PDB file of C-alpha atoms in Angstrom:
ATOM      1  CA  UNK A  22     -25.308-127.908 -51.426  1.00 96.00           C
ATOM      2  CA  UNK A  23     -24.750-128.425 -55.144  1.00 98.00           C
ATOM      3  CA  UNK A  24     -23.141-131.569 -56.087  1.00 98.00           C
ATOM      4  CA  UNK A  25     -19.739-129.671 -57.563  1.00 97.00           C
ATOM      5  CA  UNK A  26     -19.900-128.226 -53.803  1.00 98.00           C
ATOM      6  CA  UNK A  27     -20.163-131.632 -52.221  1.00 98.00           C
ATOM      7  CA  UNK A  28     -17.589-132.919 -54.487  1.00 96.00           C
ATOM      8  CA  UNK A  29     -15.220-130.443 -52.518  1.00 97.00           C
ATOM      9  CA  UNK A  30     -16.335-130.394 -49.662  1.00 98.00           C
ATOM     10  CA  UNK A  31     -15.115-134.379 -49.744  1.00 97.00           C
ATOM     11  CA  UNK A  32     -11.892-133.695 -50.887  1.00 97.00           C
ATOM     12  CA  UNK A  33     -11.366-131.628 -47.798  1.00 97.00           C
ATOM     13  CA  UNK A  34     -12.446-133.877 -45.639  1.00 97.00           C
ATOM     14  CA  UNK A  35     -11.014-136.861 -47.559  1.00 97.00           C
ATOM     15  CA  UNK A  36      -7.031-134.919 -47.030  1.00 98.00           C
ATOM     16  CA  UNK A  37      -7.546-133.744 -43.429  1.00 97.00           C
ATOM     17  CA  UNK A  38      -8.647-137.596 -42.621  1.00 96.00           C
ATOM     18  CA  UNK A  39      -5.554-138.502 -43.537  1.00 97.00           C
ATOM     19  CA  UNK A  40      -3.689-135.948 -41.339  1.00 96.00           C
ATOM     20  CA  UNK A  41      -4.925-136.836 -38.288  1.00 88.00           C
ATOM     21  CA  UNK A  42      -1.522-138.902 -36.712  1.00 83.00           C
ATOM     22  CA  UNK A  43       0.486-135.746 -37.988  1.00 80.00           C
ATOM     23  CA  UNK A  44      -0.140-132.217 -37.754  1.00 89.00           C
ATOM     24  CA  UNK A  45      -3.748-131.593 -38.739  1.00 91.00           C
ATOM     25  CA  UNK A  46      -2.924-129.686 -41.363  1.00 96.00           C
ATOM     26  CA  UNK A  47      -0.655-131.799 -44.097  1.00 97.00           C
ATOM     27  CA  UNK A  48       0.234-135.049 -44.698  1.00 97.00           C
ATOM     28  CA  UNK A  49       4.078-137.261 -44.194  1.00 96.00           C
ATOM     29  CA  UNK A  50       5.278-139.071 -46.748  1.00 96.00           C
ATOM     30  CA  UNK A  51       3.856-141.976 -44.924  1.00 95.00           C
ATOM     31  CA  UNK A  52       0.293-140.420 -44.697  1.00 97.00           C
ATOM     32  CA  UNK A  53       0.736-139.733 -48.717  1.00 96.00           C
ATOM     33  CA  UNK A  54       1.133-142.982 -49.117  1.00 95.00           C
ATOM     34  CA  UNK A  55      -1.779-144.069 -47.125  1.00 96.00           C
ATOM     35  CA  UNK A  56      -4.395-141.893 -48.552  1.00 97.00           C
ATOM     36  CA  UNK A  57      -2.858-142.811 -51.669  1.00 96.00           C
ATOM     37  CA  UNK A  58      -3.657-146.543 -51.123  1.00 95.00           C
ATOM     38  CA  UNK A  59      -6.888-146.021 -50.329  1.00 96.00           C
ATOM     39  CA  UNK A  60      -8.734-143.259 -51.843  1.00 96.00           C
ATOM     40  CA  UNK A  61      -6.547-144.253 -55.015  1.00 94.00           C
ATOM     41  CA  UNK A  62      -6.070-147.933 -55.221  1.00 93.00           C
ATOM     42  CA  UNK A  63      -6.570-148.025 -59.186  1.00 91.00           C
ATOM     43  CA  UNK A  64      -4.010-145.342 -59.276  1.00 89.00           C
ATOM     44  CA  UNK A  65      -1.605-146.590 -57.039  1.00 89.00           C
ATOM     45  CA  UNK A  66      -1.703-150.117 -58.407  1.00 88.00           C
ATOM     46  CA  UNK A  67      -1.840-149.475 -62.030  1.00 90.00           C
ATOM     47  CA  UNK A  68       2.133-147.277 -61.337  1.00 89.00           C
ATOM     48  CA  UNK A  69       5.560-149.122 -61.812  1.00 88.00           C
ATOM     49  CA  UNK A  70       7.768-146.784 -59.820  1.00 89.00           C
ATOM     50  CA  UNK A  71       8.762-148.125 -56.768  1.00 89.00           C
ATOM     51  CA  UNK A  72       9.575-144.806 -55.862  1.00 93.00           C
ATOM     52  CA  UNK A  73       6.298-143.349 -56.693  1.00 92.00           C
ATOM     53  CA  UNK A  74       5.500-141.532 -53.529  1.00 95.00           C
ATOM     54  CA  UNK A  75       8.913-139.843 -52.435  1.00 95.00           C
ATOM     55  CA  UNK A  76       8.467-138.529 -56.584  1.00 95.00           C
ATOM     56  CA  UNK A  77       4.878-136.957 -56.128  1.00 95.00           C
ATOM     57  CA  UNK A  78       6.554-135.383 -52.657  1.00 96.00           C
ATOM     58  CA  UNK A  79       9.294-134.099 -54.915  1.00 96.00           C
ATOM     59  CA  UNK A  80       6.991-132.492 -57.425  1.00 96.00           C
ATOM     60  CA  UNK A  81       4.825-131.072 -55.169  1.00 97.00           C
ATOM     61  CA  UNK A  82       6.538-130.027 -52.173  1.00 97.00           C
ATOM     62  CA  UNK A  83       6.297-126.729 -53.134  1.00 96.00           C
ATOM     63  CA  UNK A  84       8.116-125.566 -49.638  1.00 97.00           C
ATOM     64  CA  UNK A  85      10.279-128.172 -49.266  1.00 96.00           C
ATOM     65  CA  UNK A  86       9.370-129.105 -45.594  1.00 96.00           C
ATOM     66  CA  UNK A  87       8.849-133.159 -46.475  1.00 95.00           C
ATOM     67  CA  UNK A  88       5.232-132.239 -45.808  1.00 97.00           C
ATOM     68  CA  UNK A  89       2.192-131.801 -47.986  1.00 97.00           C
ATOM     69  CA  UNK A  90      -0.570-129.316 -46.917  1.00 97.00           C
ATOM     70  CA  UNK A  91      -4.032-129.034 -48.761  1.00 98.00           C
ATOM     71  CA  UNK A  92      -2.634-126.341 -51.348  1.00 97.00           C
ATOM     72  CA  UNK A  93       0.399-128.351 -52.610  1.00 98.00           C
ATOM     73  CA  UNK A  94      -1.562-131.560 -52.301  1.00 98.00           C
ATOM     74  CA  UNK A  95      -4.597-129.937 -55.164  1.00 97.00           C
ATOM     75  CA  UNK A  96      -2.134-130.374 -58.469  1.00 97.00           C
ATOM     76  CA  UNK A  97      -2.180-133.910 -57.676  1.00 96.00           C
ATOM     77  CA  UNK A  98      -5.930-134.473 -57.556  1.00 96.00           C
ATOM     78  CA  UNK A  99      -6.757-131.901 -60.601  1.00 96.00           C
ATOM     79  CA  UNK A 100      -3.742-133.938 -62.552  1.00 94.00           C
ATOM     80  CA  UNK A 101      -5.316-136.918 -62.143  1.00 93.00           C
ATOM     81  CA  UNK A 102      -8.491-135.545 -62.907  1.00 94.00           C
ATOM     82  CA  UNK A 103      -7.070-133.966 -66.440  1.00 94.00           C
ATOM     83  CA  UNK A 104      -5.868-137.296 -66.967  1.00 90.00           C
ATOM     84  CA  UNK A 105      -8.987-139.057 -66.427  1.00 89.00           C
ATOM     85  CA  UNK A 106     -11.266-136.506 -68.308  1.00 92.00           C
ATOM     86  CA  UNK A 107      -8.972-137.122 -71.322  1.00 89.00           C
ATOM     87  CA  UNK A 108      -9.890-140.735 -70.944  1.00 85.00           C
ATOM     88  CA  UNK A 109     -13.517-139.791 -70.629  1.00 86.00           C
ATOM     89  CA  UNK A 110     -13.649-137.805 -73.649  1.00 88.00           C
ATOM     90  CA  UNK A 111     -11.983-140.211 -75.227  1.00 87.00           C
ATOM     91  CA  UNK A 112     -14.513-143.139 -74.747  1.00 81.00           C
ATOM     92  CA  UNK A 113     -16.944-140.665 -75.475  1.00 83.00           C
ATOM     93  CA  UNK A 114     -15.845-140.395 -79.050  1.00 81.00           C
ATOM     94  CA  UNK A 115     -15.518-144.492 -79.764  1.00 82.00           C
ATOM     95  CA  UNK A 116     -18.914-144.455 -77.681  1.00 80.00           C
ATOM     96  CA  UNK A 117     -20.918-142.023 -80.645  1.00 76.00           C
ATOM     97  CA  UNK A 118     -19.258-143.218 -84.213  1.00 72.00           C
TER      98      UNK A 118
END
């Protein structure tokens, strides 16, 4: 396996660990919050909403079912990736001049 197909592969596993108590197949608002806490910690921490989860189930509950399978889940993780490639190529920059 490549390491972009690895990389995947994780994040699969990663969301359905988290669905385990539930479903199988999306996450509660408590489960949300769990992965969250620890796959995220940095994340999670760094936020000042108090509200933070029941806003990302908001945005992304796509269905509206207070549940968040693997599809509505993705924008999350590729947001926070956009955000930290910015950061990246950011550091980058100062890094070279």
């Amino acid at each position: 396996m490549t390491e972009l197909e690895k990389c995947m592969e994780h994040l699969i596993i990663i969301f359905h660990r988290y669905t385990v108590d539930g479903d199988g197949k999306s996450l509660s608002k408590k489960q949300l919050k769990k992965l969250l806490e620890s796959e995220l910690p940095t994340f999670s921490k760094s936020q000042k909403n108090p509200h933070l989860v029941d806003c990302i189930m908001k945005d992304l509950d796509l269905n509206k079912d207070d549940r968040l399978d693997f599809e509505e889940f993705l924008p999350l993780v590729a947001g926070l990736s956009m955000a930290c490639e910015k950061c990246y190529v950011t550091k980058e920059r100062k890094t070279k001049q």
